[in-house]
Short mmCIF file of C-alpha atoms in Angstrom, two decimals:
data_model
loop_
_atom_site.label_atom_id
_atom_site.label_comp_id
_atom_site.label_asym_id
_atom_site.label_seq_id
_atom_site.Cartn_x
_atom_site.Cartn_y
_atom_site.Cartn_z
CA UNK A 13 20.79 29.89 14.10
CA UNK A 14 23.45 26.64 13.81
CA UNK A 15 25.78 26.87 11.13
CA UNK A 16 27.75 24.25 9.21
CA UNK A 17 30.48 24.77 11.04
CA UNK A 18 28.62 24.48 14.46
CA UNK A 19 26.89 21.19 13.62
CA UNK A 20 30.02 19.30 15.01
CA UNK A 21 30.44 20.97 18.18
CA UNK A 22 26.18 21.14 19.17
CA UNK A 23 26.35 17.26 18.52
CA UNK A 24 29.29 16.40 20.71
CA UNK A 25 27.46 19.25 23.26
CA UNK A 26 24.19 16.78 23.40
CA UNK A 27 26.39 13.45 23.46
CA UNK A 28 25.46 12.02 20.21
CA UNK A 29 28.63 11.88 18.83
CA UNK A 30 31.91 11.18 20.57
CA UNK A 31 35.20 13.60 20.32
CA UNK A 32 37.55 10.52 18.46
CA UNK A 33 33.91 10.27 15.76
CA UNK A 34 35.31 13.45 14.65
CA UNK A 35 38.87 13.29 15.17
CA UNK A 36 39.66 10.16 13.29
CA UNK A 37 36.60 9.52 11.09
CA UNK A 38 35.45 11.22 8.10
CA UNK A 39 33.21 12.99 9.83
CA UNK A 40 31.12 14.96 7.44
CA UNK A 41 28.34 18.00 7.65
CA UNK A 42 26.79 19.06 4.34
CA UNK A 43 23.65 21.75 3.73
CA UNK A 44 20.24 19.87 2.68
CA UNK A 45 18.11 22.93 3.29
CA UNK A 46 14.45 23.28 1.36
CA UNK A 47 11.71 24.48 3.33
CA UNK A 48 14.08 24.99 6.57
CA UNK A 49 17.38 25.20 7.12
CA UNK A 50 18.84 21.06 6.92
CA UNK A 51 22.39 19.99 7.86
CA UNK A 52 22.98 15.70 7.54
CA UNK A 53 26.10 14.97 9.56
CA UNK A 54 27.41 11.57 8.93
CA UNK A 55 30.39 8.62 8.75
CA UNK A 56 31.05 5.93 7.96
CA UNK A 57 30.83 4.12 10.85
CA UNK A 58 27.84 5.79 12.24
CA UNK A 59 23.89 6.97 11.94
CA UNK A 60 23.29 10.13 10.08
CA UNK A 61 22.36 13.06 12.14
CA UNK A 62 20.05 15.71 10.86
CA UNK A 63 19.49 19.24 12.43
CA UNK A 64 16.95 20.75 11.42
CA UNK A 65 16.31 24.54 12.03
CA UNK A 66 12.87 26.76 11.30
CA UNK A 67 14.03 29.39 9.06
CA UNK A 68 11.22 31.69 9.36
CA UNK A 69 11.69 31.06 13.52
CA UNK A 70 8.38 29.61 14.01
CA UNK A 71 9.08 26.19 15.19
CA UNK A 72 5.41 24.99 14.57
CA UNK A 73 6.32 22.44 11.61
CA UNK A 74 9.12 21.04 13.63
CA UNK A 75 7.25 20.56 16.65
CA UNK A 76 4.67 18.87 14.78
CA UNK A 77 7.19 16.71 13.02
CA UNK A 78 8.57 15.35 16.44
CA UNK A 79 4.97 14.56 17.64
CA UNK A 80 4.25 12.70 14.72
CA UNK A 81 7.88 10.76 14.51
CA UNK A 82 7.18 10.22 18.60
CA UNK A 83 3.89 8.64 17.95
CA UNK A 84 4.95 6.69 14.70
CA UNK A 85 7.65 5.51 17.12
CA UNK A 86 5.51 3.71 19.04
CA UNK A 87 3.89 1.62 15.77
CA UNK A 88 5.93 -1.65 15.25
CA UNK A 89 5.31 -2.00 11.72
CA UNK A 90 6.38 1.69 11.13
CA UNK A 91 8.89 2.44 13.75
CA UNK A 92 12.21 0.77 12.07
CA UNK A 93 10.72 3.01 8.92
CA UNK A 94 10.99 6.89 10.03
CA UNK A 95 13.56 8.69 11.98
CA UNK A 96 14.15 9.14 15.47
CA UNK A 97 13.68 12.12 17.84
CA UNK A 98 17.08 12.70 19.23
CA UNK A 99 15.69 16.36 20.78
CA UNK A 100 13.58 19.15 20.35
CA UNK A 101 15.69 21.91 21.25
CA UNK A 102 13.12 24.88 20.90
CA UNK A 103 13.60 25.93 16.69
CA UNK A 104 16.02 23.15 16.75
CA UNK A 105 14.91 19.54 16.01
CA UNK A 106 17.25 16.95 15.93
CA UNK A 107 16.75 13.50 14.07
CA UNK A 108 18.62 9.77 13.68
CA UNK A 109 18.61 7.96 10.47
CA UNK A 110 20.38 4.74 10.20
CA UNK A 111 23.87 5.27 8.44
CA UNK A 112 25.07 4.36 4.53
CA UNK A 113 21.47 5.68 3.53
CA UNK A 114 21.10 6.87 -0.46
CA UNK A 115 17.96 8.44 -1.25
CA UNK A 116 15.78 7.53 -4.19
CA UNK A 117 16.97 10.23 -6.32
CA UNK A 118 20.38 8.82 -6.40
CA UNK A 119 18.09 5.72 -8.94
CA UNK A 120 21.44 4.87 -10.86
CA UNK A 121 19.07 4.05 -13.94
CA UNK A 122 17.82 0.88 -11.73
CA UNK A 123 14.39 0.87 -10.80
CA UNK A 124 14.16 -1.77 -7.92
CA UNK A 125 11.10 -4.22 -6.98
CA UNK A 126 11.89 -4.68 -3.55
CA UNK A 127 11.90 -1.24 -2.02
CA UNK A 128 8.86 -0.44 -3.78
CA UNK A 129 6.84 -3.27 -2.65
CA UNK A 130 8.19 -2.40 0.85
CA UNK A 131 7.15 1.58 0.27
CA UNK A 132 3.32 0.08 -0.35
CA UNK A 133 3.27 -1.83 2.76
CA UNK A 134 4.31 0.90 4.83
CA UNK A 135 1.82 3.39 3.07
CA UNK A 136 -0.94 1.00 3.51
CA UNK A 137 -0.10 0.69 7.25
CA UNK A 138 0.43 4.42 7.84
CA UNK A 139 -2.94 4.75 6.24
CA UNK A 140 -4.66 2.42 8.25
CA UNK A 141 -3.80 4.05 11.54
CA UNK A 142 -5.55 6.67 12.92
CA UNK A 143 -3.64 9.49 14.73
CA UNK A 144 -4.89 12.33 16.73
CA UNK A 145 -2.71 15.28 15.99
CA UNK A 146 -3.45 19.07 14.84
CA UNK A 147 -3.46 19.18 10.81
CA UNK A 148 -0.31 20.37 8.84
CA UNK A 149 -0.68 22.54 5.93
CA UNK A 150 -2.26 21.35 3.27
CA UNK A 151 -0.23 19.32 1.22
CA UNK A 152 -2.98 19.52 -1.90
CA UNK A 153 -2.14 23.09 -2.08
CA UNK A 154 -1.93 22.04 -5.64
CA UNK A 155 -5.96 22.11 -6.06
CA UNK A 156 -6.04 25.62 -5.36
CA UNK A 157 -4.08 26.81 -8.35
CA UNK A 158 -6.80 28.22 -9.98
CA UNK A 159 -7.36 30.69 -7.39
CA UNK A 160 -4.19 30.94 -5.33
CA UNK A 161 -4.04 32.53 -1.80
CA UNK A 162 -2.38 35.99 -2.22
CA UNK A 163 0.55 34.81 0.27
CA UNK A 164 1.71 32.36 -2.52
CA UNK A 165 1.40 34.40 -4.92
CA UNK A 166 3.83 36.44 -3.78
CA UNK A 167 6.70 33.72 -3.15
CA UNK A 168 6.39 32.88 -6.59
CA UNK A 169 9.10 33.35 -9.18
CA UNK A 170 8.48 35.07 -12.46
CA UNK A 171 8.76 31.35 -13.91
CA UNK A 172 6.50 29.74 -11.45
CA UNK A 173 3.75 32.94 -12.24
CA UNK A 174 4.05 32.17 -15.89
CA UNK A 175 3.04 28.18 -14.86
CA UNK A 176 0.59 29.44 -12.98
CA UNK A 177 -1.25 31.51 -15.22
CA UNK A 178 -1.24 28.97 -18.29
CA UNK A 179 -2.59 26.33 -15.48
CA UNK A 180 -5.31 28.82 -15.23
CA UNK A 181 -5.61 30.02 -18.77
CA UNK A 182 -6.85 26.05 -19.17
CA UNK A 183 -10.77 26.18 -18.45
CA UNK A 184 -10.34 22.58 -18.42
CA UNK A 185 -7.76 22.23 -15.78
CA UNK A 186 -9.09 24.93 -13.40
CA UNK A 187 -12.49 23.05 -14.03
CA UNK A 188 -11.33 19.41 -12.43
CA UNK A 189 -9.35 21.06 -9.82
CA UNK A 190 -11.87 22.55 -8.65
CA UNK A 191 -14.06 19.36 -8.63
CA UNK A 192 -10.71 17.54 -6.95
CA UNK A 193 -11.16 19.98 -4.48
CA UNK A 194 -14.97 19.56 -3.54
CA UNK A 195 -14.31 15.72 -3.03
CA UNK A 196 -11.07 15.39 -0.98
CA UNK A 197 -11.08 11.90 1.01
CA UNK A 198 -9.60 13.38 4.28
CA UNK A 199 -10.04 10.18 6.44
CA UNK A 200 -7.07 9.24 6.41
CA UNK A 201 -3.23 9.76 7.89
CA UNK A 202 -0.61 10.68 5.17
CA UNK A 203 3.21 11.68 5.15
CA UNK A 204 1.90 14.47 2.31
CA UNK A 205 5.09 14.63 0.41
CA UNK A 206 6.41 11.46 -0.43
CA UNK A 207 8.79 12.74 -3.27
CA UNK A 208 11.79 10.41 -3.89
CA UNK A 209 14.39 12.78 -2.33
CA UNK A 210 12.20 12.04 1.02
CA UNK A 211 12.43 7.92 0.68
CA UNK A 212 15.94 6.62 2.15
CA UNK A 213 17.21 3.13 0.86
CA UNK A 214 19.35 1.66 4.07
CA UNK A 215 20.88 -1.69 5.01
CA UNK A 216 19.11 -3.77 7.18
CA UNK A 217 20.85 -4.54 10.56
CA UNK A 218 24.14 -6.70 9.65
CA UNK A 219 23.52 -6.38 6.06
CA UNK A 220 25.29 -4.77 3.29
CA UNK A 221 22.37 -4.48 0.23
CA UNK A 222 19.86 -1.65 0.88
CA UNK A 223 16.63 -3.37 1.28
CA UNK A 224 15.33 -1.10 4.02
CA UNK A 225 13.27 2.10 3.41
CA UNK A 226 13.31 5.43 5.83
CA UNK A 227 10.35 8.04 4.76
CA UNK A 228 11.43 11.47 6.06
CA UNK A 229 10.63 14.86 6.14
CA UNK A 230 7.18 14.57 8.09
CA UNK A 231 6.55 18.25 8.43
CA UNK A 232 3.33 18.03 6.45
CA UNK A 233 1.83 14.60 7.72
CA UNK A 234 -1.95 14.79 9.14
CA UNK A 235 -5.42 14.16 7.70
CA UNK A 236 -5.84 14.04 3.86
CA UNK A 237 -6.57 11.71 1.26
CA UNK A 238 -4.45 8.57 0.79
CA UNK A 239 -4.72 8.78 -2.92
CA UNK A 240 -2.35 11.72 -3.02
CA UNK A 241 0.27 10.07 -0.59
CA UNK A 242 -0.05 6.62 -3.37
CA UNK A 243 0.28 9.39 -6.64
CA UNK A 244 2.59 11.02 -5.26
CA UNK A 245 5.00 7.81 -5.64
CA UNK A 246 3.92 6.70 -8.97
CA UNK A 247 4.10 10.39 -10.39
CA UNK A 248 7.53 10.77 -9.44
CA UNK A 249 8.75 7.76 -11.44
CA UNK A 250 6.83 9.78 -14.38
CA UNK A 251 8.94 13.20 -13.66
CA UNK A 252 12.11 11.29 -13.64
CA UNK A 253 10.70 9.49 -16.70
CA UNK A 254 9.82 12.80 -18.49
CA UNK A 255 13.13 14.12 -17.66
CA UNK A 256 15.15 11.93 -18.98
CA UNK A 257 13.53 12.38 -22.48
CA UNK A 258 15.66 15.47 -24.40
CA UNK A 259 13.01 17.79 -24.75
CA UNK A 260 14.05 21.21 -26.28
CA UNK A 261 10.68 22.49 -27.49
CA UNK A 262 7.34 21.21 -25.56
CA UNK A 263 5.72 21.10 -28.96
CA UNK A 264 5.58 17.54 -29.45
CA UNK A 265 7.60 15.71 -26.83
CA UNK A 266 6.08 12.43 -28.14
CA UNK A 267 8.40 11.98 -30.98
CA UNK A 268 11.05 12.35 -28.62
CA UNK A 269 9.53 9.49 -25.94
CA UNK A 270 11.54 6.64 -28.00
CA UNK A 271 15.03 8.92 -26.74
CA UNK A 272 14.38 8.71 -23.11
CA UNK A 273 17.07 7.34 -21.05
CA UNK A 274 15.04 6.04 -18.37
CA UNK A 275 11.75 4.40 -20.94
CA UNK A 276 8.28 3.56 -18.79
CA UNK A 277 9.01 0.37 -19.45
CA UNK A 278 11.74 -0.12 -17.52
CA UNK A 279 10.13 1.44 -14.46
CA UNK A 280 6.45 0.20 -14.43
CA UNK A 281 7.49 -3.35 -13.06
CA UNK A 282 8.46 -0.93 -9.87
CA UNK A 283 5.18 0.65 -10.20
CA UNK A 284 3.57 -2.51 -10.48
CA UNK A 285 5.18 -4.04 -7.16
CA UNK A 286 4.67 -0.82 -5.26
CA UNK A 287 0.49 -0.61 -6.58
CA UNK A 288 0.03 -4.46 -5.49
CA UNK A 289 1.73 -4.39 -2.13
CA UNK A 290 -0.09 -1.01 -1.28
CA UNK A 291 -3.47 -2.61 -2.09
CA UNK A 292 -6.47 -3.10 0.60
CA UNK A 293 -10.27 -2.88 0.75
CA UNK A 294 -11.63 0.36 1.15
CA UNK A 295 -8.59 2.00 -0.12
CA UNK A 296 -8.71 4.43 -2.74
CA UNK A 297 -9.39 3.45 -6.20
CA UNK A 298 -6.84 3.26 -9.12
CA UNK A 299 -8.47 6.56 -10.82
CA UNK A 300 -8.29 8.58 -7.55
CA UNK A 301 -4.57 7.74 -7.22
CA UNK A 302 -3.82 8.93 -11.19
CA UNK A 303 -5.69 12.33 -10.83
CA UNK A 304 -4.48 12.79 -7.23
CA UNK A 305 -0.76 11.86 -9.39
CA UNK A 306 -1.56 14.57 -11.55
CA UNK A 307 -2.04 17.25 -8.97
CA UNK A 308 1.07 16.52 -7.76
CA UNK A 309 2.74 16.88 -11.42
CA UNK A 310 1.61 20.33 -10.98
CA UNK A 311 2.64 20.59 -7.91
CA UNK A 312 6.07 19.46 -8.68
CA UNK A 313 6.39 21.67 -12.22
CA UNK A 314 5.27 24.82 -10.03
CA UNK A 315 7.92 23.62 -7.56
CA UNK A 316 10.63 23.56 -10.53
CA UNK A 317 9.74 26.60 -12.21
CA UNK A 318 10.41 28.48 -8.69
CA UNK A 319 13.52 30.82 -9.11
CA UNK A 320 13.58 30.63 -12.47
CA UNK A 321 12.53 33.69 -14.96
CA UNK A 322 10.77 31.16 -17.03
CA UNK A 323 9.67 27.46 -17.04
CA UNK A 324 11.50 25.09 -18.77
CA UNK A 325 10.40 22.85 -21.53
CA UNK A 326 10.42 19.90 -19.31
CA UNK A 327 8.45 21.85 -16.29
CA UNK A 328 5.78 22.74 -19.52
CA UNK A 329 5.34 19.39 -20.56
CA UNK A 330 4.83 17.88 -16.84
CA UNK A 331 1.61 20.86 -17.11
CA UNK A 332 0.63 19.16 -20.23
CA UNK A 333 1.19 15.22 -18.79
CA UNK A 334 -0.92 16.48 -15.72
CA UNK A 335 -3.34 17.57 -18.20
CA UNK A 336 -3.82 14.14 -20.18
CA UNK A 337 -4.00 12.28 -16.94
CA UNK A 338 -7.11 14.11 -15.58
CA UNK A 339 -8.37 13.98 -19.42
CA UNK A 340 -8.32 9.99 -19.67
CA UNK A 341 -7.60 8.45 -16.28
CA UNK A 342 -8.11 5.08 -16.79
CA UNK A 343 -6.41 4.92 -19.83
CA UNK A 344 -3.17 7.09 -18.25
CA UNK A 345 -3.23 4.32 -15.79
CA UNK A 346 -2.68 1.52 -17.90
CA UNK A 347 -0.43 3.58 -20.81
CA UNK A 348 1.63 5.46 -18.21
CA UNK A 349 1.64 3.45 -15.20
CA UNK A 350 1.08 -0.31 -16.63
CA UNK A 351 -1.56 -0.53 -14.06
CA UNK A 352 -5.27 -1.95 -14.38
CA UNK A 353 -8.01 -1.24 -12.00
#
């Protein structure tokens, strides 16, 4: 396995980065890792460099990332919009981003039209395409929460049981899961975790605003439904939304909704641009996308709770959000997301 302080030396070794790059500029490596083990090496000068490593030494997920980001390569309207395959170097994959990128997370309290109504184009494209590749793991892993496999079960923190077992101490919730799960749409090609930390905000070529939008991390694209992929944005404007309101006690976060820092109103003009441009025939319904949303809510409170001895009032009430959005649908959509079928 690379370390940090190898990342340097492996570039320079495959001729991606020149010797003066890292004498003179401020040539930096820092540790991304999640699911793998991540290093971004960049300048400012230059692209950004990630090397990515299997932690568990299976290579599978990488390999299947390169095929898709080799085949996406070869789509015109996608290919300035994902990363490039530098190498696959056996565990080790190598990618090329273009450089000054800032992922979504880094929001500044602005919540900007433009690179959401580019995000919908590019969703609506991917979806259109059809791509013969092996299928990831299933990124709905979300709908079997009820009745969890026993192998992630035992990753689980003590927090992330505790979420667990009030998701399925809700007869209601374990109920439309479980009819989520006997009507999955999986016709379609999706990235499968379009979080904001995995949507890059770059320059165009010779410009200095960034207009341009990067989705990475493709480990888990393949065959699902495209309503999860389009939730999966809008429910991760309400997670930033819902943490940014000072909840101590999930009681009654409501009376607290007036002190958020980031209000819904300020982001559902984003939601609104990204909904419109994403928009086609025979693409999935307003109500799919909100319940699909929801699923990832869970998804993303589970995720939170992890390595943690108990969930937090904010990872509670995202449980309880998820909960009213399966409830009423149509009426989260409008309330929540300023959306209308």
């Amino acid at each position: 396995m690379l370390e940090q302080s190898d990342i340097a030396h492996y570039l320079l070794s495959l001729g991606v980065v020149k010797p003066q790059a890292v004498i003179d500029e401020d040539f930096r490596v820092v540790d991304a890792s999640r699911r793998n083990s991540v290093f971004l090496a960049t300048s400012s000068a230059g692209p950004t460099f990630a090397v990515k490593q299997a932690l568990s030494g299976d290579g599978a997920s990488l390999a299947h990332e390169a095929a898709v980001l080799r085949l996406l390569a070869g789509a015109p309207e996608l290919a300035p919009h994902v990363p490039a395959v530098v190498c696959l170097d056996g565990d080790c994959l190598v990618l090329r981003t273009p450089g000054r990128g800032r992922d979504w997370t880094d929001h500044r309290g602005r919540f900007p039209l433009g690179p959401a109504r580019v995000l919908g184009r590019l969703l609506a494209a991917l979806h259109r395409r059809r791509v013969d590749l092996p299928a990831a793991p299933d990124p709905l892993w979300g709908l079997a929460l009820p009745e969890p496999p026993y192998d992630l079960v035992l990753e689980l923190s003590a927090g992330a049981q505790d979420l667990v077992a009030r998701i399925q101490a809700s007869d209601f919730l374990c109920s439309r899961l479980a009819g989520l799960r006997d009507t999955v749409d999986g016709g379609a090609f999706v990235h499968g975790d379009l979080r904001w930390d995995n949507c890059l905000a770059v320059p165009a070529p010779g410009a200095a605003r960034r207009t341009r939008v990067v989705m990475l991390d493709w480990e888990l694209a393949g065959p699902c439904d495209p309503a999860f992929d389009v939730g999966s944005v809008l429910s991760e404007y309400l997670r930033v939304w819902v943490g940014s309101v000072p909840i101590v006690e999930p009681v009654d976060p409501g009376r607290l909704v007036a002190r958020a820092r980031h209000p819904l109103a300020s982001m559902q003009p984003a939601m609104q641009a990204f909904w419109s441009a994403y928009r086609q025939p025979g693409g999935p319904a307003l109500r799919r996308v909100v319940e699909l949303g929801a699923v990832r809510l869970l998804q993303t409170a589970v995720e939170r709770a992890q390595g943690v001895n108990a969930p937090t009032a904010h990872v509670i009430t995202l449980v309880q959000l998820a909960d009213n959005m399966l409830r009423r649908p149509d009426a989260a959509a409008f309330a929540l997301l300023g959306l209308r079928p």
